[in-house]
Amino acid sequence: MFQLPLDSADAARRNLHSLFLLRNLLIVAELLIILVTLFGVGVPLETDSLMGIIAMTVALNCLTWFRLQHERPVTEWELFGHLCLDAMGITGLLYFAGGATNPMAWFLLLPLIITATVLPQQFTWLMMLLTCGCYTLLIFHFHPLPSLPVMEVRDTRLLPPEEIEGRRFELHAFGTWVGFVFSAGLVAYFVVEMANTLRERERRLAEIREQALRDEQVIALGTLAAGAAHEMGTPLGTMAILLQELLEDYDRPEDRSLRQRLLIFKDQIERCKNALAVMSASAGHARAEGGHREQVRRYLEYLVGQWRQQRPGARLKLQLEGGPEKAALLAEQTLTHALLNILNNAAEVSTEPVLLQARWNHAWLDLAIIDRGPGITPDLREVLGRRPVASKKRGLGVGLFLAYATVERLGGEILMEPMPDQGTCTRIRLPLLTPVEEDSHD
């Protein structure tokens, strides 16, 4: 329930809300203890003073509830002030109910435990000084609990002193038992909640560290790609010029077979030049990340057309399960390259046509790319997307890594899982443009 202070004011607001709930629980527990002491055990208490302090605690909780309705950020000092008021309220109750001799004196530990859990260390030391001072004061100054009746008529005889002392011990033992049960319940619930918060915090920190490492790898790959694009631009330009000259030299009908092969070389060189142009443009984000609004159906048809143009001999089955016709996404060049890379990987290992299934609504586009290859091993599945993995005889394993990075940068996710019989199913979920995003993009 309590949240550790991460990096936002929202954590302090959640902590104050949790303190509001815990204070309600303490008010109910204090009222029950007073009622049991008065009517169950028969010990008279200073009811007016105790009820007055509980009424002030209720008023403080009402003010806390109204405070939570405002959007003004809750500061750590404000939360610490609430805990100090709680400690003083508990001290007031104990003052009129036996002071340190009361078996419920352990209640003073609650503000200290909460402060040590949700606030920085300096607040913990201040709360320790406050609670220790209050407890020390209660040792010397307090209203003692009324004694049990010293005489009781039973068969016209007075109770012996030993039995009276036994009654007092039973009363103290009962109070200690109630305190233990209540504290055990609080520890079992709140400490578990705090431990869950700790684990959640560690998980979030691990995700942030993993994302930072992935970003560093992507930046390093981008730097290498830009250098490679610069170095390879001249050789590709030279080859393009020579191929054009060869096409002009072999323009006779009997050279048709050779010209077809030269045209294939020319197409491959153009593909390489286009890819290098995209990598070179990544520094300015002008072409690599500059996207445009595109309807989902039209974009998928364009994607499949591009893939078939690059791999004329590959087979693909496209299943569009349909969705809103006006649904649109941000069609980036990097996204297109990421999806083409996944389709290429599936086609290279599949013994049957690759199946591309697509369905969408107004918010999400879900893609499923199914191949009939050897499948994916659990070890490989664990590291995909976290670092480059060379899973083929050819290649460096960079394509899938960049595909994961691109889809996650756009707010989507990729999941690769083995098929029951044979092959791999790559599930891709991409967010679609909302009307507000479409207007801002336009």
Tab-separated table of N, CA, C and O in Angstrom, residues 344-442:
chain	number	residue	atom	x	y	z
A	344	ASN	N	11.698	-11.135	-43.771
A	344	ASN	CA	12.830	-11.798	-44.414
A	344	ASN	C	13.359	-12.948	-43.564
A	344	ASN	O	13.671	-14.033	-44.083
A	345	ASN	N	13.461	-12.732	-42.265
A	345	ASN	CA	13.921	-13.808	-41.390
A	345	ASN	C	12.976	-15.000	-41.437
A	345	ASN	O	13.409	-16.155	-41.443
A	346	ALA	N	11.670	-14.716	-41.443
A	346	ALA	CA	10.699	-15.811	-41.502
A	346	ALA	C	10.779	-16.554	-42.832
A	346	ALA	O	10.703	-17.796	-42.880
A	347	ALA	N	10.950	-15.835	-43.943
A	347	ALA	CA	11.006	-16.480	-45.256
A	347	ALA	C	12.259	-17.329	-45.422
A	347	ALA	O	12.237	-18.354	-46.118
A	348	GLU	N	13.369	-16.928	-44.797
A	348	GLU	CA	14.621	-17.663	-44.968
A	348	GLU	C	14.605	-19.017	-44.285
A	348	GLU	O	15.324	-19.926	-44.686
A	349	VAL	N	13.798	-19.177	-43.241
A	349	VAL	CA	13.800	-20.445	-42.498
A	349	VAL	C	12.553	-21.280	-42.748
A	349	VAL	O	12.510	-22.454	-42.385
A	350	SER	N	11.524	-20.687	-43.348
A	350	SER	CA	10.259	-21.393	-43.492
A	350	SER	C	10.282	-22.323	-44.701
A	350	SER	O	10.758	-21.958	-45.780
A	351	THR	N	9.756	-23.517	-44.511
A	351	THR	CA	9.627	-24.487	-45.610
A	351	THR	C	8.287	-24.337	-46.331
A	351	THR	O	8.073	-24.984	-47.353
A	352	GLU	N	7.389	-23.541	-45.797
A	352	GLU	CA	6.087	-23.293	-46.392
A	352	GLU	C	5.898	-21.773	-46.517
A	352	GLU	O	6.697	-21.005	-45.978
A	353	PRO	N	4.873	-21.343	-47.232
A	353	PRO	CA	4.632	-19.903	-47.345
A	353	PRO	C	4.456	-19.245	-45.981
A	353	PRO	O	3.823	-19.797	-45.075
A	354	VAL	N	5.023	-18.057	-45.843
A	354	VAL	CA	4.893	-17.294	-44.601
A	354	VAL	C	3.476	-16.734	-44.516
A	354	VAL	O	2.910	-16.273	-45.513
A	355	LEU	N	2.903	-16.799	-43.327
A	355	LEU	CA	1.541	-16.307	-43.111
A	355	LEU	C	1.597	-15.003	-42.324
A	355	LEU	O	2.188	-14.940	-41.238
A	356	LEU	N	0.994	-13.957	-42.881
A	356	LEU	CA	0.905	-12.656	-42.217
A	356	LEU	C	-0.558	-12.371	-41.916
A	356	LEU	O	-1.361	-12.173	-42.827
A	357	GLN	N	-0.897	-12.396	-40.627
A	357	GLN	CA	-2.253	-12.101	-40.193
A	357	GLN	C	-2.286	-10.710	-39.559
A	357	GLN	O	-1.369	-10.333	-38.833
A	358	ALA	N	-3.347	-9.977	-39.824
A	358	ALA	CA	-3.467	-8.615	-39.306
A	358	ALA	C	-4.909	-8.348	-38.902
A	358	ALA	O	-5.846	-8.687	-39.635
A	359	ARG	N	-5.060	-7.797	-37.736
A	359	ARG	CA	-6.371	-7.302	-37.290
A	359	ARG	C	-6.136	-6.038	-36.471
A	359	ARG	O	-5.096	-5.892	-35.826
A	360	TRP	N	-7.098	-5.154	-36.475
A	360	TRP	CA	-6.917	-3.876	-35.798
A	360	TRP	C	-8.264	-3.309	-35.387
A	360	TRP	O	-9.321	-3.712	-35.877
A	361	ASN	N	-8.178	-2.374	-34.442
A	361	ASN	CA	-9.340	-1.604	-34.024
A	361	ASN	C	-8.958	-0.127	-34.067
A	361	ASN	O	-8.031	0.237	-34.790
A	362	HIS	N	-9.625	0.688	-33.292
A	362	HIS	CA	-9.323	2.121	-33.326
A	362	HIS	C	-8.045	2.459	-32.570
A	362	HIS	O	-7.541	3.587	-32.699
A	363	ALA	N	-7.521	1.532	-31.760
A	363	ALA	CA	-6.375	1.862	-30.904
A	363	ALA	C	-5.122	1.059	-31.236
A	363	ALA	O	-4.009	1.578	-31.102
A	364	TRP	N	-5.255	-0.198	-31.668
A	364	TRP	CA	-4.090	-1.071	-31.821
A	364	TRP	C	-4.146	-1.848	-33.119
A	364	TRP	O	-5.223	-2.191	-33.606
A	365	LEU	N	-2.957	-2.132	-33.625
A	365	LEU	CA	-2.779	-3.021	-34.770
A	365	LEU	C	-2.013	-4.245	-34.293
A	365	LEU	O	-0.911	-4.131	-33.751
A	366	ASP	N	-2.603	-5.426	-34.476
A	366	ASP	CA	-1.988	-6.689	-34.063
A	366	ASP	C	-1.597	-7.479	-35.305
A	366	ASP	O	-2.458	-7.801	-36.151
A	367	LEU	N	-0.306	-7.787	-35.402
A	367	LEU	CA	0.226	-8.567	-36.509
A	367	LEU	C	0.741	-9.901	-35.992
A	367	LEU	O	1.295	-9.969	-34.886
A	368	ALA	N	0.590	-10.927	-36.782
A	368	ALA	CA	1.135	-12.248	-36.465
A	368	ALA	C	1.833	-12.774	-37.707
A	368	ALA	O	1.191	-12.964	-38.753
A	369	ILE	N	3.140	-12.983	-37.624
A	369	ILE	CA	3.942	-13.508	-38.729
A	369	ILE	C	4.325	-14.936	-38.364
A	369	ILE	O	5.086	-15.166	-37.416
A	370	ILE	N	3.810	-15.900	-39.109
A	370	ILE	CA	3.976	-17.318	-38.787
A	370	ILE	C	4.810	-17.983	-39.872
A	370	ILE	O	4.496	-17.868	-41.069
A	371	ASP	N	5.876	-18.639	-39.450
A	371	ASP	CA	6.701	-19.403	-40.380
A	371	ASP	C	6.723	-20.863	-39.945
A	371	ASP	O	6.338	-21.197	-38.820
A	372	ARG	N	7.196	-21.724	-40.844
A	372	ARG	CA	7.303	-23.159	-40.566
A	372	ARG	C	8.759	-23.582	-40.585
A	372	ARG	O	9.147	-24.552	-41.224
A	373	GLY	N	9.560	-22.839	-39.841
A	373	GLY	CA	10.975	-23.146	-39.735
A	373	GLY	C	11.276	-24.056	-38.562
A	373	GLY	O	10.380	-24.696	-37.988
A	374	PRO	N	12.532	-24.098	-38.136
A	374	PRO	CA	12.914	-24.983	-37.029
A	374	PRO	C	12.430	-24.499	-35.680
A	374	PRO	O	12.559	-25.218	-34.683
A	375	GLY	N	11.882	-23.298	-35.587
A	375	GLY	CA	11.405	-22.793	-34.311
A	375	GLY	C	12.470	-21.979	-33.592
A	375	GLY	O	13.571	-21.758	-34.088
A	376	ILE	N	12.130	-21.550	-32.408
A	376	ILE	CA	13.007	-20.710	-31.611
A	376	ILE	C	13.257	-21.389	-30.271
A	376	ILE	O	12.331	-21.923	-29.653
A	377	THR	N	14.496	-21.420	-29.841
A	377	THR	CA	14.855	-22.070	-28.591
A	377	THR	C	14.547	-21.134	-27.412
A	377	THR	O	14.541	-19.910	-27.569
A	378	PRO	N	14.305	-21.695	-26.223
A	378	PRO	CA	14.023	-20.838	-25.056
A	378	PRO	C	15.179	-19.885	-24.727
A	378	PRO	O	14.953	-18.748	-24.324
A	379	ASP	N	16.420	-20.354	-24.887
A	379	ASP	CA	17.564	-19.485	-24.586
A	379	ASP	C	17.613	-18.292	-25.528
A	379	ASP	O	17.876	-17.157	-25.102
A	380	LEU	N	17.363	-18.545	-26.813
A	380	LEU	CA	17.371	-17.456	-27.779
A	380	LEU	C	16.207	-16.503	-27.545
A	380	LEU	O	16.340	-15.286	-27.705
A	381	ARG	N	15.087	-17.037	-27.123
A	381	ARG	CA	13.913	-16.209	-26.879
A	381	ARG	C	14.145	-15.240	-25.722
A	381	ARG	O	13.620	-14.124	-25.724
A	382	GLU	N	14.946	-15.641	-24.754
A	382	GLU	CA	15.197	-14.800	-23.591
A	382	GLU	C	16.030	-13.561	-23.930
A	382	GLU	O	15.886	-12.524	-23.281
A	383	VAL	N	16.911	-13.665	-24.927
A	383	VAL	CA	17.837	-12.561	-25.211
A	383	VAL	C	17.437	-11.758	-26.434
A	383	VAL	O	18.049	-10.714	-26.699
A	384	LEU	N	16.431	-12.207	-27.182
A	384	LEU	CA	16.027	-11.454	-28.369
A	384	LEU	C	15.519	-10.076	-27.970
A	384	LEU	O	14.715	-9.929	-27.058
A	385	GLY	N	15.977	-9.077	-28.670
A	385	GLY	CA	15.581	-7.713	-28.396
A	385	GLY	C	16.427	-7.014	-27.360
A	385	GLY	O	16.358	-5.795	-27.221
A	386	ARG	N	17.218	-7.768	-26.585
A	386	ARG	CA	18.061	-7.158	-25.557
A	386	ARG	C	19.460	-6.864	-26.067
A	386	ARG	O	20.094	-5.923	-25.602
A	387	ARG	N	19.933	-7.670	-26.993
A	387	ARG	CA	21.254	-7.458	-27.572
A	387	ARG	C	21.295	-8.154	-28.928
A	387	ARG	O	20.494	-9.057	-29.203
A	388	PRO	N	22.207	-7.763	-29.805
A	388	PRO	CA	22.310	-8.443	-31.098
A	388	PRO	C	22.694	-9.909	-30.910
A	388	PRO	O	23.595	-10.243	-30.139
A	389	VAL	N	21.984	-10.788	-31.606
A	389	VAL	CA	22.221	-12.226	-31.512
A	389	VAL	C	22.319	-12.780	-32.925
A	389	VAL	O	21.386	-12.628	-33.719
A	390	ALA	N	23.431	-13.408	-33.223
A	390	ALA	CA	23.628	-14.023	-34.542
A	390	ALA	C	22.979	-15.396	-34.534
A	390	ALA	O	23.536	-16.369	-34.056
A	391	SER	N	21.734	-15.459	-35.033
A	391	SER	CA	21.000	-16.717	-35.042
A	391	SER	C	21.025	-17.402	-36.396
A	391	SER	O	20.424	-18.437	-36.585
A	392	LYS	N	21.698	-16.816	-37.377
A	392	LYS	CA	21.799	-17.396	-38.721
A	392	LYS	C	23.265	-17.560	-39.088
A	392	LYS	O	24.144	-16.947	-38.494
A	393	LYS	N	23.486	-18.387	-40.077
A	393	LYS	CA	24.855	-18.569	-40.560
A	393	LYS	C	25.374	-17.292	-41.183
A	393	LYS	O	26.555	-16.992	-41.100
A	394	ARG	N	24.482	-16.529	-41.801
A	394	ARG	CA	24.879	-15.258	-42.376
A	394	ARG	C	24.258	-14.134	-41.555
A	394	ARG	O	23.163	-14.247	-41.044
A	395	GLY	N	24.990	-13.057	-41.472
A	395	GLY	CA	24.461	-11.906	-40.748
A	395	GLY	C	25.037	-11.793	-39.352
A	395	GLY	O	25.627	-12.731	-38.811
A	396	LEU	N	24.822	-10.624	-38.755
A	396	LEU	CA	25.366	-10.333	-37.438
A	396	LEU	C	24.293	-10.310	-36.353
A	396	LEU	O	24.584	-10.011	-35.207
A	397	GLY	N	23.047	-10.605	-36.698
A	397	GLY	CA	21.990	-10.601	-35.703
A	397	GLY	C	21.541	-9.214	-35.283
A	397	GLY	O	20.942	-9.059	-34.226
A	398	VAL	N	21.832	-8.222	-36.105
A	398	VAL	CA	21.494	-6.844	-35.748
A	398	VAL	C	20.061	-6.513	-36.143
A	398	VAL	O	19.409	-5.695	-35.501
A	399	GLY	N	19.544	-7.149	-37.199
A	399	GLY	CA	18.233	-6.791	-37.727
A	399	GLY	C	17.120	-6.926	-36.702
A	399	GLY	O	16.318	-6.002	-36.512
A	400	LEU	N	17.049	-8.079	-36.010
A	400	LEU	CA	15.998	-8.276	-35.017
A	400	LEU	C	16.160	-7.319	-33.839
A	400	LEU	O	15.179	-6.822	-33.289
A	401	PHE	N	17.396	-7.079	-33.446
A	401	PHE	CA	17.644	-6.156	-32.341
A	401	PHE	C	17.109	-4.768	-32.678
A	401	PHE	O	16.429	-4.129	-31.868
A	402	LEU	N	17.403	-4.277	-33.885
A	402	LEU	CA	16.902	-2.970	-34.296
A	402	LEU	C	15.391	-2.991	-34.494
A	402	LEU	O	14.718	-1.979	-34.246
A	403	ALA	N	14.840	-4.121	-34.937
A	403	ALA	CA	13.389	-4.216	-35.089
A	403	ALA	C	12.694	-4.075	-33.728
A	403	ALA	O	11.696	-3.367	-33.591
A	404	TYR	N	13.230	-4.779	-32.720
A	404	TYR	CA	12.684	-4.636	-31.373
A	404	TYR	C	12.762	-3.184	-30.911
A	404	TYR	O	11.795	-2.638	-30.349
A	405	ALA	N	13.927	-2.561	-31.099
A	405	ALA	CA	14.112	-1.181	-30.645
A	405	ALA	C	13.149	-0.234	-31.348
A	405	ALA	O	12.592	0.685	-30.727
A	406	THR	N	12.924	-0.440	-32.654
A	406	THR	CA	12.032	0.447	-33.404
A	406	THR	C	10.595	0.310	-32.938
A	406	THR	O	9.906	1.303	-32.697
A	407	VAL	N	10.125	-0.924	-32.786
A	407	VAL	CA	8.734	-1.135	-32.381
A	407	VAL	C	8.496	-0.612	-30.968
A	407	VAL	O	7.472	0.023	-30.682
A	408	GLU	N	9.433	-0.848	-30.060
A	408	GLU	CA	9.267	-0.360	-28.694
A	408	GLU	C	9.362	1.164	-28.628
A	408	GLU	O	8.702	1.791	-27.797
A	409	ARG	N	10.177	1.754	-29.496
A	409	ARG	CA	10.246	3.217	-29.525
A	409	ARG	C	8.916	3.822	-29.934
A	409	ARG	O	8.545	4.916	-29.479
A	410	LEU	N	8.175	3.144	-30.782
A	410	LEU	CA	6.875	3.623	-31.229
A	410	LEU	C	5.756	3.283	-30.246
A	410	LEU	O	4.592	3.599	-30.510
A	411	GLY	N	6.083	2.661	-29.123
A	411	GLY	CA	5.075	2.318	-28.126
A	411	GLY	C	4.466	0.949	-28.307
A	411	GLY	O	3.454	0.642	-27.654
A	412	GLY	N	5.056	0.105	-29.149
A	412	GLY	CA	4.534	-1.237	-29.365
A	412	GLY	C	5.353	-2.294	-28.655
A	412	GLY	O	6.217	-1.997	-27.824
A	413	GLU	N	5.117	-3.540	-29.009
A	413	GLU	CA	5.840	-4.651	-28.414
A	413	GLU	C	5.915	-5.803	-29.402
A	413	GLU	O	5.068	-5.944	-30.298
A	414	ILE	N	6.948	-6.626	-29.232
A	414	ILE	CA	7.165	-7.806	-30.070
A	414	ILE	C	7.299	-9.013	-29.154
A	414	ILE	O	7.981	-8.948	-28.123
A	415	LEU	N	6.666	-10.104	-29.537
A	415	LEU	CA	6.754	-11.352	-28.791
A	415	LEU	C	6.923	-12.487	-29.789
A	415	LEU	O	6.099	-12.662	-30.679
A	416	MET	N	8.007	-13.244	-29.635
A	416	MET	CA	8.265	-14.402	-30.493
A	416	MET	C	8.065	-15.652	-29.652
A	416	MET	O	8.675	-15.806	-28.583
A	417	GLU	N	7.224	-16.549	-30.138
A	417	GLU	CA	6.922	-17.778	-29.399
A	417	GLU	C	6.854	-18.949	-30.368
A	417	GLU	O	6.436	-18.792	-31.526
A	418	PRO	N	7.259	-20.137	-29.924
A	418	PRO	CA	7.240	-21.304	-30.812
A	418	PRO	C	5.813	-21.783	-31.071
A	418	PRO	O	4.939	-21.677	-30.205
A	419	MET	N	5.606	-22.316	-32.263
A	419	MET	CA	4.321	-22.898	-32.608
A	419	MET	C	4.207	-24.293	-32.001
A	419	MET	O	5.214	-24.956	-31.741
A	420	PRO	N	2.990	-24.787	-31.771
A	420	PRO	CA	2.837	-26.109	-31.152
A	420	PRO	C	3.469	-27.239	-31.965
A	420	PRO	O	4.071	-28.153	-31.400
A	421	ASP	N	3.345	-27.188	-33.287
A	421	ASP	CA	3.883	-28.272	-34.106
A	421	ASP	C	5.282	-27.940	-34.622
A	421	ASP	O	6.258	-28.631	-34.348
A	422	GLN	N	5.398	-26.856	-35.368
A	422	GLN	CA	6.683	-26.459	-35.941
A	422	GLN	C	6.614	-25.004	-36.364
A	422	GLN	O	5.596	-24.529	-36.846
A	423	GLY	N	7.726	-24.310	-36.176
A	423	GLY	CA	7.793	-22.937	-36.624
A	423	GLY	C	7.734	-21.943	-35.475
A	423	GLY	O	7.759	-22.294	-34.290
A	424	THR	N	7.640	-20.677	-35.859
A	424	THR	CA	7.651	-19.573	-34.903
A	424	THR	C	6.557	-18.585	-35.267
A	424	THR	O	6.316	-18.321	-36.452
A	425	CYS	N	5.910	-18.054	-34.242
A	425	CYS	CA	4.900	-17.011	-34.417
A	425	CYS	C	5.433	-15.724	-33.799
A	425	CYS	O	5.707	-15.675	-32.593
A	426	THR	N	5.601	-14.707	-34.614
A	426	THR	CA	6.066	-13.403	-34.144
A	426	THR	C	4.868	-12.469	-34.066
A	426	THR	O	4.279	-12.115	-35.082
A	427	ARG	N	4.512	-12.099	-32.849
A	427	ARG	CA	3.362	-11.222	-32.627
A	427	ARG	C	3.866	-9.799	-32.411
A	427	ARG	O	4.744	-9.568	-31.583
A	428	ILE	N	3.290	-8.870	-33.155
A	428	ILE	CA	3.680	-7.468	-33.099
A	428	ILE	C	2.440	-6.636	-32.823
A	428	ILE	O	1.424	-6.787	-33.511
A	429	ARG	N	2.526	-5.803	-31.819
A	429	ARG	CA	1.410	-4.894	-31.501
A	429	ARG	C	1.904	-3.465	-31.630
A	429	ARG	O	2.913	-3.089	-31.035
A	430	LEU	N	1.182	-2.672	-32.425
A	430	LEU	CA	1.547	-1.278	-32.691
A	430	LEU	C	0.383	-0.366	-32.358
A	430	LEU	O	-0.771	-0.674	-32.677
A	431	PRO	N	0.666	0.774	-31.703
A	431	PRO	CA	-0.414	1.727	-31.418
A	431	PRO	C	-0.807	2.493	-32.671
A	431	PRO	O	0.035	2.823	-33.511
A	432	LEU	N	-2.077	2.773	-32.804
A	432	LEU	CA	-2.590	3.552	-33.923
A	432	LEU	C	-2.780	4.994	-33.494
A	432	LEU	O	-2.813	5.321	-32.305
A	433	LEU	N	-2.886	5.865	-34.462
A	433	LEU	CA	-3.042	7.287	-34.188
A	433	LEU	C	-4.449	7.583	-33.699
A	433	LEU	O	-5.435	7.136	-34.289
A	434	THR	N	-4.511	8.338	-32.609
A	434	THR	CA	-5.796	8.830	-32.147
A	434	THR	C	-6.156	10.085	-32.930
A	434	THR	O	-5.299	10.688	-33.581
A	435	PRO	N	-7.422	10.518	-32.900
A	435	PRO	CA	-7.792	11.730	-33.644
A	435	PRO	C	-6.954	12.943	-33.260
A	435	PRO	O	-6.585	13.758	-34.093
A	436	VAL	N	-6.590	13.079	-31.962
A	436	VAL	CA	-5.784	14.231	-31.540
A	436	VAL	C	-4.393	14.135	-32.140
A	436	VAL	O	-3.833	15.109	-32.647
A	437	GLU	N	-3.804	12.920	-32.129
A	437	GLU	CA	-2.472	12.739	-32.699
A	437	GLU	C	-2.490	12.960	-34.195
A	437	GLU	O	-1.553	13.516	-34.766
A	438	GLU	N	-3.564	12.560	-34.865
A	438	GLU	CA	-3.656	12.767	-36.306
A	438	GLU	C	-3.688	14.256	-36.628
A	438	GLU	O	-3.026	14.719	-37.555
A	439	ASP	N	-4.473	15.010	-35.847
A	439	ASP	CA	-4.545	16.449	-36.111
A	439	ASP	C	-3.200	17.118	-35.875
A	439	ASP	O	-2.773	17.972	-36.666
A	440	SER	N	-2.511	16.743	-34.784
A	440	SER	CA	-1.204	17.355	-34.516
A	440	SER	C	-0.192	16.966	-35.565
A	440	SER	O	0.652	17.776	-35.962
A	441	HIS	N	-0.264	15.700	-36.059
A	441	HIS	CA	0.669	15.270	-37.082
A	441	HIS	C	0.415	16.008	-38.400
A	441	HIS	O	1.341	16.412	-39.089
A	442	ASP	N	-0.885	16.169	-38.710
A	442	ASP	CA	-1.214	16.904	-39.937
A	442	ASP	C	-0.726	18.351	-39.834
A	442	ASP	O	-0.261	18.930	-40.818
